[in-house]
Coordinates of C-alpha atoms and ligand atoms in Angstrom, one line a residue:
X9 CA 41.7 112.5 50.3
X10 CA 42.1 110.5 47.1
X11 CA 43.5 107.0 47.4
X12 CA 44.1 104.4 44.7
X13 CA 42.9 101.7 47.2
X14 CA 40.2 103.0 49.4
X15 CA 40.2 99.9 51.6
X16 CA 43.4 101.3 53.1
X17 CA 41.4 104.0 54.8
X18 CA 40.2 102.0 57.8
X19 CA 38.3 104.1 60.4
X20 CA 37.2 101.5 62.9
X21 CA 39.5 100.0 65.5
X22 CA 41.3 96.7 64.7
X23 CA 41.1 93.8 67.2
X24 CA 41.7 90.1 66.5
X25 CA 41.7 90.7 62.7
X26 CA 38.3 92.4 62.7
X27 CA 37.3 96.1 62.3
X28 CA 35.7 97.3 65.6
X29 CA 33.1 100.1 65.5
X30 CA 32.1 102.0 68.6
X31 CA 29.2 104.2 69.7
X32 CA 31.5 107.3 69.8
X33 CA 33.7 108.7 67.1
X34 CA 36.3 111.4 66.9
X35 CA 37.4 113.6 64.1
X36 CA 40.8 113.5 62.4
X37 CA 41.6 116.9 60.8
X38 CA 44.2 117.8 58.2
X39 CA 46.3 120.5 60.0
X40 CA 47.2 122.1 56.7
X41 CA 43.6 122.8 55.6
X42 CA 41.7 122.3 58.8
X43 CA 39.3 120.0 56.8
X44 CA 37.9 116.8 58.2
X45 CA 39.9 113.8 57.0
X46 CA 37.8 111.1 58.7
X47 CA 35.6 110.1 61.6
X48 CA 37.3 107.3 63.6
X49 CA 35.9 104.9 66.2
X50 CA 36.7 106.1 69.7
X51 CA 37.5 102.9 71.6
X52 CA 37.4 102.5 75.4
X53 CA 38.7 100.4 78.3
X54 CA 36.5 97.4 77.4
X55 CA 38.0 97.3 74.0
X56 CA 41.5 97.3 75.6
X57 CA 40.5 94.2 77.6
X58 CA 39.3 92.6 74.3
X59 CA 42.6 93.4 72.6
X60 CA 44.6 92.0 75.5
X61 CA 42.6 88.8 75.3
X62 CA 43.1 88.6 71.6
X63 CA 46.8 89.3 71.7
X64 CA 47.3 86.7 74.5
X65 CA 45.4 84.0 72.5
X66 CA 47.5 84.9 69.4
X67 CA 50.7 84.8 71.4
X68 CA 50.3 81.1 72.2
X69 CA 50.8 80.2 68.6
X70 CA 52.9 83.1 67.2
X71 CA 55.7 82.8 69.7
X72 CA 56.3 79.2 68.6
X73 CA 55.6 79.7 64.9
X74 CA 58.4 78.4 62.7
X75 CA 60.9 81.2 62.1
X76 CA 60.4 80.8 58.4
X77 CA 56.7 81.5 58.7
X78 CA 57.3 84.7 60.8
X79 CA 59.9 86.0 58.5
X80 CA 57.9 85.4 55.3
X81 CA 55.0 87.3 56.8
X82 CA 57.2 90.2 57.8
X83 CA 58.8 90.4 54.4
X84 CA 55.4 90.3 52.7
X85 CA 54.2 93.1 55.0
X86 CA 57.3 95.2 54.0
X87 CA 56.6 94.5 50.3
X88 CA 52.9 95.5 50.6
X89 CA 53.9 98.7 52.4
X90 CA 56.5 99.5 49.6
X91 CA 53.9 98.8 46.9
X92 CA 51.3 101.1 48.5
X93 CA 53.7 103.9 49.2
X94 CA 51.7 106.5 47.3
X95 CA 48.5 105.8 49.3
X96 CA 50.2 105.4 52.6
X97 CA 52.1 108.7 52.2
X98 CA 48.9 110.4 51.2
X99 CA 47.3 109.2 54.5
X100 CA 50.2 110.6 56.5
X101 CA 50.2 113.9 54.6
X102 CA 46.5 114.3 55.2
X103 CA 46.5 113.5 58.9
X104 CA 49.9 115.0 59.9
X105 CA 50.4 117.7 57.3
X106 CA 54.1 117.0 56.6
X107 CA 55.4 117.4 53.0
X108 CA 54.4 114.4 50.8
X109 CA 58.1 113.7 49.9
X110 CA 58.9 113.3 53.6
X111 CA 55.8 111.1 54.1
X112 CA 57.0 108.9 51.3
X113 CA 60.5 108.7 52.9
X114 CA 58.9 107.7 56.2
X115 CA 56.9 104.9 54.5
X116 CA 59.9 103.5 52.7
X117 CA 61.8 103.6 55.9
X118 CA 59.0 101.5 57.5
X119 CA 59.5 98.9 54.8
X120 CA 63.2 98.9 55.2
X121 CA 62.9 98.6 59.0
X122 CA 60.7 95.5 58.7
X123 CA 63.2 93.9 56.4
X124 CA 65.9 94.7 58.9
X125 CA 63.9 93.2 61.8
X126 CA 63.4 90.0 59.7
X127 CA 67.1 89.8 59.1
X128 CA 68.0 90.4 62.8
X129 CA 65.4 87.7 63.9
X130 CA 67.7 85.1 62.2
X131 CA 70.5 86.0 64.7
X132 CA 68.4 85.8 67.9
X133 CA 70.4 83.2 69.5
X134 CA 71.1 81.9 73.0
X135 CA 74.4 80.6 74.2
X136 CA 76.0 77.3 75.3
X137 CA 78.1 77.8 78.4
X138 CA 81.1 75.9 79.6
X139 CA 79.9 73.3 82.2
X140 CA 80.5 74.5 85.8
X141 CA 79.4 71.3 87.6
X142 CA 80.5 68.0 86.2
X143 CA 77.9 66.5 83.9
X144 CA 75.7 69.5 83.8
X145 CA 75.1 71.5 80.7
X146 CA 74.2 75.2 81.1
X147 CA 72.7 77.3 78.3
X148 CA 70.5 80.3 77.6
X149 CA 67.6 80.8 75.3
X150 CA 65.8 83.9 74.2
X151 CA 62.1 83.8 74.3
X152 CA 59.6 86.5 73.1
X153 CA 58.5 88.6 76.1
X154 CA 54.8 88.3 75.3
X155 CA 52.1 90.9 74.7
X156 CA 53.6 94.3 73.9
X157 CA 51.7 97.6 74.2
X158 CA 53.0 100.3 71.8
X159 CA 51.9 103.9 72.5
X160 CA 53.0 106.2 69.7
X161 CA 53.1 110.0 68.9
X162 CA 51.9 111.9 65.8
X163 CA 55.1 113.4 64.6
X164 CA 56.4 110.2 62.9
X165 CA 53.0 108.3 62.9
X166 CA 54.2 105.4 60.7
X167 CA 57.8 104.9 61.7
X168 CA 57.0 105.1 65.5
X169 CA 54.5 102.3 65.0
X170 CA 56.7 100.0 62.9
X171 CA 59.9 100.5 64.9
X172 CA 58.0 99.0 67.9
X173 CA 55.3 96.7 66.5
X174 CA 57.6 95.4 63.7
X175 CA 60.4 94.5 66.0
X176 CA 58.1 92.9 68.5
X177 CA 56.2 90.8 65.9
X178 CA 59.5 89.7 64.2
X179 CA 60.6 88.5 67.7
X180 CA 57.5 86.5 68.2
X181 CA 55.5 88.9 70.4
X182 CA 52.0 90.1 69.8
X183 CA 51.1 93.8 69.9
X184 CA 48.5 96.4 70.8
X185 CA 49.1 99.8 69.2
X186 CA 47.6 102.9 70.6
X187 CA 48.3 105.6 68.1
X188 CA 48.0 109.4 68.7
X189 CA 44.4 110.6 68.2
X190 CA 45.8 113.2 65.7
X191 CA 47.1 110.4 63.4
X192 CA 45.4 107.1 63.9
X193 CA 44.8 106.3 60.2
X194 CA 48.3 105.2 59.2
X195 CA 48.5 102.6 62.0
X196 CA 45.1 101.3 60.9
X197 CA 46.2 101.1 57.2
X198 CA 49.1 99.0 58.4
X199 CA 46.6 96.6 60.0
X200 CA 44.9 96.0 56.6
X201 CA 48.3 95.2 55.0
X202 CA 49.4 93.1 57.9
X203 CA 46.3 90.9 57.4
X204 CA 47.1 90.6 53.7
X205 CA 50.7 89.7 54.5
X206 CA 49.5 86.7 56.5
X207 CA 50.2 88.1 59.9
X208 CA 47.7 86.1 62.0
X209 CA 44.7 87.8 63.6
X210 CA 45.5 89.1 67.1
X211 CA 49.2 89.7 66.4
X212 CA 48.7 93.4 65.5
X213 CA 45.8 95.2 67.1
X214 CA 45.1 98.9 66.9
X215 CA 43.1 101.0 69.4
X216 CA 42.2 104.5 68.2
X217 CA 40.8 106.7 70.9
X218 CA 40.4 110.3 71.9
X219 CA 41.0 109.9 75.6
X220 CA 44.4 108.2 76.0
X221 CA 44.5 108.1 79.8
X222 CA 41.8 105.4 80.2
X223 CA 43.3 103.2 77.5
X224 CA 46.8 103.8 78.8
X225 CA 45.7 102.9 82.4
X226 CA 44.2 99.6 81.3
X227 CA 47.3 98.6 79.4
X228 CA 49.6 99.6 82.3
X229 CA 47.7 97.7 85.0
X230 CA 47.2 94.4 83.0
X231 CA 49.5 91.7 84.1
X232 CA 49.0 90.1 80.7
X233 CA 50.8 93.0 79.0
X234 CA 54.4 92.2 79.6
X235 CA 56.0 95.3 78.0
X236 CA 55.1 98.9 77.3
X237 CA 57.0 100.6 74.5
X238 CA 56.2 104.3 74.5
X239 CA 57.3 107.3 72.4
X240 CA 56.1 110.7 73.4
X241 CA 56.6 113.5 75.9
X242 CA 58.7 113.1 79.0
X243 CA 55.7 114.2 81.1
X244 CA 53.5 111.3 79.9
X245 CA 56.4 108.9 79.9
X246 CA 57.0 109.5 83.6
X247 CA 53.3 108.9 84.4
X248 CA 53.4 105.6 82.5
X249 CA 56.7 104.6 84.2
X250 CA 54.9 104.9 87.6
X251 CA 51.7 103.2 86.3
X252 CA 53.6 100.2 85.1
X253 CA 55.3 99.6 88.5
X254 CA 52.6 97.4 90.0
X255 CA 52.9 94.8 87.2
X256 CA 56.7 95.2 86.9
X257 CA 56.5 95.6 83.1
X258 CA 59.5 95.9 80.9
X259 CA 59.6 99.5 79.7
X260 CA 61.0 101.1 76.6
X261 CA 60.7 104.9 76.7
X262 CA 61.6 107.3 73.8
X263 CA 61.0 110.7 75.3
X264 CA 61.6 114.4 74.7
X265 CA 65.0 116.0 73.9
X266 CA 66.8 119.3 74.3
X267 CA 69.6 118.9 71.8
X268 CA 72.6 121.2 71.8
X269 CA 74.1 122.1 68.4
X270 CA 77.6 123.3 69.1
X271 CA 79.6 125.3 66.4
X272 CA 83.2 126.1 67.1
X273 CA 85.1 129.0 65.4
X274 CA 87.1 126.5 63.4
X275 CA 84.1 124.7 62.0
X276 CA 83.4 124.4 58.2
X277 CA 80.7 127.0 58.2
X278 CA 78.9 125.7 55.1
X279 CA 78.7 122.2 56.5
X280 CA 77.5 123.5 59.9
X281 CA 74.8 125.6 58.2
X282 CA 73.6 122.6 56.2
X283 CA 73.4 120.6 59.4
X284 CA 71.8 123.4 61.3
X285 CA 68.9 123.8 58.9
X286 CA 68.2 120.1 58.7
X287 CA 68.5 119.5 62.4
X288 CA 65.8 122.1 63.3
X289 CA 63.5 122.4 60.3
X290 CA 63.0 118.8 59.1
X291 CA 59.4 117.7 60.0
X292 CA 58.6 121.4 60.7
X293 CA 60.9 121.2 63.7
X294 CA 58.5 118.7 65.3
X295 CA 61.2 116.2 66.0
X296 CA 62.7 114.9 69.2
X297 CA 66.3 115.1 68.0
X298 CA 65.8 118.6 66.7
X299 CA 68.6 121.2 67.5
X300 CA 67.0 122.9 70.4
X301 CA 69.9 125.2 71.4
X302 CA 72.5 126.4 68.9
X303 CA 75.6 127.1 70.9
X304 CA 77.9 129.2 68.7
X305 CA 81.4 130.4 69.5
X306 CA 82.0 134.1 69.8
X307 CA 84.3 134.5 66.8
X308 CA 81.9 133.0 64.3
X309 CA 78.6 133.9 66.0
X310 CA 77.5 136.9 64.0
X311 CA 78.4 135.4 60.6
X312 CA 76.7 132.1 61.5
X313 CA 73.5 133.9 62.8
X314 CA 73.3 136.1 59.7
X315 CA 73.8 133.2 57.2
X316 CA 71.4 130.9 59.1
X317 CA 68.7 133.5 59.1
X318 CA 69.2 134.1 55.3
X319 CA 68.7 130.4 54.7
X320 CA 65.8 130.0 57.0
X321 CA 64.0 133.1 55.5
X322 CA 63.9 131.2 52.2
X323 CA 62.0 128.2 53.7
X324 CA 58.3 128.1 52.8
X325 CA 55.7 126.7 55.1
X326 CA 52.7 125.3 53.3
X327 CA 50.3 122.4 52.5
X328 CA 52.3 119.1 52.4
X329 CA 50.6 118.2 49.1
X330 CA 52.1 121.3 47.5
X331 CA 55.6 120.4 46.1
X332 CA 56.8 124.0 46.9
X333 CA 56.3 123.6 50.6
X334 CA 59.5 123.1 52.6
X335 CA 57.8 122.5 55.9
X336 CA 54.2 121.7 56.9
X337 CA 51.9 123.1 59.6
X338 CA 52.0 122.6 63.4
X339 CA 49.9 119.8 64.6
X340 CA 47.4 121.9 66.5
X341 CA 46.5 125.3 67.9
X342 CA 48.1 124.6 71.2
X343 CA 51.5 124.3 69.4
X344 CA 51.0 127.7 67.7
X345 CA 50.2 129.3 71.0
X346 CA 53.3 127.7 72.7
X347 CA 55.6 128.9 69.9
X348 CA 54.1 132.4 69.9
X349 CA 54.6 132.6 73.7
X350 CA 58.2 131.4 73.3
X351 CA 59.0 134.2 70.8
X352 CA 57.2 136.8 72.9
X353 CA 58.9 135.9 76.1
X354 CA 62.4 135.6 74.5
X355 CA 62.1 139.0 72.7
X356 CA 60.8 140.7 75.8
X357 CA 63.9 139.4 77.7
X358 CA 66.3 140.7 75.0
X359 CA 66.4 138.1 72.2
X360 CA 66.8 139.4 68.7
X361 CA 64.4 138.3 66.0
X362 CA 66.4 137.7 62.8
X363 CA 63.6 136.2 60.7
X364 CA 60.0 134.9 61.1
X365 CA 58.5 135.1 64.5
X366 CA 54.8 134.4 64.0
X367 CA 52.1 133.6 61.5
X368 CA 51.3 135.1 58.1
X369 CA 47.7 134.1 58.6
X370 CA 46.4 133.4 62.2
X371 CA 43.5 131.4 60.9
X372 CA 45.9 128.6 59.9
X373 CA 48.3 126.3 61.7
X374 CA 51.4 127.5 59.8
X375 CA 54.2 129.1 61.8
X376 CA 56.9 131.1 60.0
X377 CA 60.4 129.6 60.1
X378 CA 62.1 131.6 62.7
X379 CA 65.6 132.5 64.0
X380 CA 66.2 134.1 67.4
X381 CA 69.7 135.4 68.3
X382 CA 71.1 136.8 71.5
X383 CA 69.3 134.1 73.5
X384 CA 70.5 133.5 77.1
X385 CA 70.2 130.5 79.5
X386 CA 67.8 132.4 81.8
X387 CA 65.1 132.4 79.1
X388 CA 62.4 129.7 79.4
X389 CA 63.3 128.4 75.9
X390 CA 66.6 127.1 77.2
X391 CA 64.9 124.3 79.2
X392 CA 61.8 123.8 77.0
X393 CA 61.5 121.4 74.1
X394 CA 60.7 123.8 71.2
X395 CA 59.1 121.2 68.9
X396 CA 58.6 123.7 66.1
X397 CA 60.5 125.8 63.4
X398 CA 62.4 128.1 65.7
X399 CA 66.2 128.2 65.9
X400 CA 67.5 129.7 69.1
X401 CA 71.1 130.9 69.1
X402 CA 73.3 131.3 72.2
X403 CA 76.9 132.5 72.3
X404 CA 79.8 130.8 74.2
X405 CA 83.5 131.6 74.6
X406 CA 85.4 128.3 75.0
X407 CA 85.1 124.5 75.0
X408 CA 84.5 124.2 78.7
X409 CA 81.6 126.7 78.6
X410 CA 80.1 125.0 75.5
X411 CA 80.1 121.6 77.2
X412 CA 78.7 123.0 80.5
X413 CA 75.9 124.7 78.6
X414 CA 75.2 121.6 76.4
X415 CA 74.9 119.3 79.4
X416 CA 72.9 121.7 81.6
X417 CA 69.6 119.8 80.9
X418 CA 67.9 116.7 82.2
X419 CA 67.3 115.6 78.6
X420 CA 69.9 113.5 76.9
X421 CA 68.7 112.3 73.5
X422 CA 70.9 113.9 70.8
X423 CA 73.7 116.4 70.5
X424 CA 75.7 117.8 67.6
X425 CA 79.2 119.3 67.4
X426 CA 81.0 121.0 64.5
X427 CA 84.7 121.8 64.4
X428 CA 87.8 121.0 62.3
X429 CA 89.9 120.0 65.4
X430 CA 89.8 116.2 65.6
X431 CA 91.1 116.1 69.2
X432 CA 88.4 118.5 70.3
X433 CA 85.7 116.6 68.5
X434 CA 86.7 113.4 70.2
X435 CA 86.7 115.1 73.6
X436 CA 83.3 116.6 73.0
X437 CA 81.8 113.3 71.7
X438 CA 82.9 111.6 74.9
X439 CA 81.7 114.4 77.2
X440 CA 78.3 115.2 75.7
X441 CA 75.5 113.6 77.7
X442 CA 73.4 112.2 75.0
X443 CA 72.4 108.9 73.5
X444 CA 73.6 109.9 70.0
X445 CA 76.2 112.6 69.0
X446 CA 76.4 113.9 65.5
X447 CA 80.1 114.9 64.8
X448 CA 80.2 117.3 61.9
X449 CA 77.0 115.6 60.8
X450 CA 73.2 115.8 61.4
X451 CA 72.6 112.4 59.9
X452 CA 72.1 110.3 63.1
X453 CA 69.8 107.5 62.1
X454 CA 70.6 104.1 60.6
X455 CA 68.9 100.8 61.0
X456 CA 72.1 99.2 62.4
X457 CA 72.7 102.2 64.8
X458 CA 71.1 102.0 68.3
X459 CA 68.9 105.0 69.0
X460 CA 67.6 106.2 72.4
X461 CA 68.1 108.6 75.1
X462 CA 70.0 108.9 78.4
X463 CA 69.0 110.8 81.5
X464 CA 65.3 111.7 81.3
X465 CA 65.1 111.2 77.6
X466 CA 64.3 107.5 77.9
X467 CA 65.1 103.9 78.5
X468 CA 66.2 101.3 76.0
X469 CA 67.2 101.5 72.4
X470 CA 65.5 101.1 69.1
X471 CA 67.3 100.1 65.8
X472 CA 70.8 98.6 66.1
X473 CA 72.2 95.1 65.7
X474 CA 70.6 94.0 69.0
X475 CA 67.2 95.8 68.5
X476 CA 65.2 92.6 69.0
X477 CA 66.8 91.9 72.4
X478 CA 64.5 94.6 73.8
X479 CA 61.6 92.1 73.2
X480 CA 63.0 88.9 74.6
X481 CA 63.4 87.3 78.0
X482 CA 66.6 85.4 78.5
X483 CA 66.1 82.1 80.2
X484 CA 69.0 80.1 81.7
X485 CA 68.7 76.4 81.5
X486 CA 70.8 74.2 83.8
X487 CA 70.5 70.6 82.7
X488 CA 72.0 67.7 84.5
X489 CA 72.0 64.4 82.7
X490 CA 68.6 62.5 83.0
Ligands
LIG510 P1 52.4 112.9 74.0 O1 53.2 112.4 75.2 O2 51.4 113.9 74.3 O3 51.6 111.6 73.4 C1 52.3 110.5 72.9 C2 51.3 109.3 72.9 O4 50.9 109.1 74.3 C3 50.0 109.6 72.1 O5 49.6 108.4 71.6 C4 49.0 110.1 73.2 O6 47.7 109.8 72.9 C5 49.5 109.1 74.4 N1 49.1 109.6 75.7 C6 49.0 110.9 76.1 N2 48.6 110.9 77.4 C7 48.5 109.6 77.8 C8 48.2 109.0 79.0 N3 47.9 109.7 80.1 N4 48.2 107.6 79.1 C9 48.6 106.9 78.0 N5 48.8 107.5 76.8 C10 48.9 108.8 76.7 O7 53.4 113.3 72.9 P2 53.1 113.8 71.4 O8 52.7 115.3 71.6 O9 52.3 112.9 70.7 O10 54.6 113.7 70.8 C11 55.6 114.7 71.0 C12 56.6 114.2 72.0 O11 57.1 113.0 71.7 C13 57.7 115.2 72.1 O12 58.1 115.4 73.5 C14 58.9 114.4 71.4 O13 60.2 114.7 71.8 C15 58.5 113.0 71.8 N6 59.1 112.1 70.8 C16 60.2 111.4 71.2 C17 60.8 110.5 70.2 C18 62.0 109.7 70.6 O14 62.4 108.8 69.9 N7 62.7 110.0 71.8 C19 60.3 110.4 69.0 C20 59.2 111.1 68.6 C21 58.6 112.0 69.5

């Protein structure tokens, strides 16, 4: 991996502003080439305790630092991230495999998010309330919740870190980031830039590790960690939910999805196809809001399926550093095996393979962009998070059936609906059980738009006008005259 500034490639842990080596290391591999990118320090439970102590010490000053000082540091951090976009995108492309242009977009989004958090920090206000008892003045203030642990996944390895740690730090909290072992390098590169930006030692700590359970346990049981913000699978999220019970931590959980993508007969087909490709194949389909079940009305089903397959057949899976690649590799061999099983089971139960279906070369981690038609709800794929480049098409007859199928899941992250009937769109947007609904649109992210799941897709919201409220405690002060 060639970087203009090699000091951004940090391979030790980062605690209290210092690189931390450890006896053990683990290997980060480029999933596109299977070559070693770096050997990274494998931290353990004792390092977690060090990080909690450092974050607690730093909190004492950072929570009361003048707003101007906090905001200046956050803006500098954003500026440094923007200025180093080429190196930072290279790091993501090497450890995650996604196309370089998508990696650049993710880095620029991180900088934009930090600026947004700095802006919102200026509006973190309490309230003055009408006096209830004569002579008494009641008010509320918002105070940073304290030390925040951030556990993040590999699919958006930069954005998932900044959306948590950036918001927490802008609010006056201190943070301990535990990145995925597949993609620890970008979280570490951010530590180097945070230091240069003037974010004090101990405010942003990073714990790379191969065995997340030990580190996670230590973070969950510590009474000094007041909040856990987790993005990852529903299975692990539920374990952490239980583990945090004893210390009654605040929890923010961004978990898995099973998004329906409904296309009615009267939809603008061209628009629906544009949305359909983006909503499944962006980030190689490794995305929580990915269209997991295409529900297509009878009258348009065959045409939609044929035209979607034609578009998908043109997508090229390849090395993210190659401009010609539309999508990158899967993150690991387990993902390839899971997707291969999904296709084999569905086709054995009657699904029709319209394009793709496997690998051109089984020694790699590339999976062909795939479309499966004639899927039915009894197939395992209906309930599974696909998390790869496979579009699964199901047929429905009327609106009631579409909504019943769409909501027949315990996930509730995203949903999409395409039609030209405004009344129908309004009914569907209200009835779909999801945290975000795309109406004739697959563009469902904006800094000022709250994002998060309902049902078993999570707790809390990221982004949005009130995004920093997740990281505060509201204190009521009831003051009688002295
Ligand atoms: P994962 O749950 O396997 O891992 C997520 C993080 O948790 C990683 O850092 C991992 O090391 C850590 N982890 C794993 N086991 C742990 C344990 N026992 N204790 C503490 N930490 C543990 O998920 P993943 O494979 O990295 O990411 C894919 C999943 O993330 C998908 O289900 C996807 O839908 C979800 N996701 C959700 C959102 C969202 O915003 N809702 C965004 C991105 C990804």
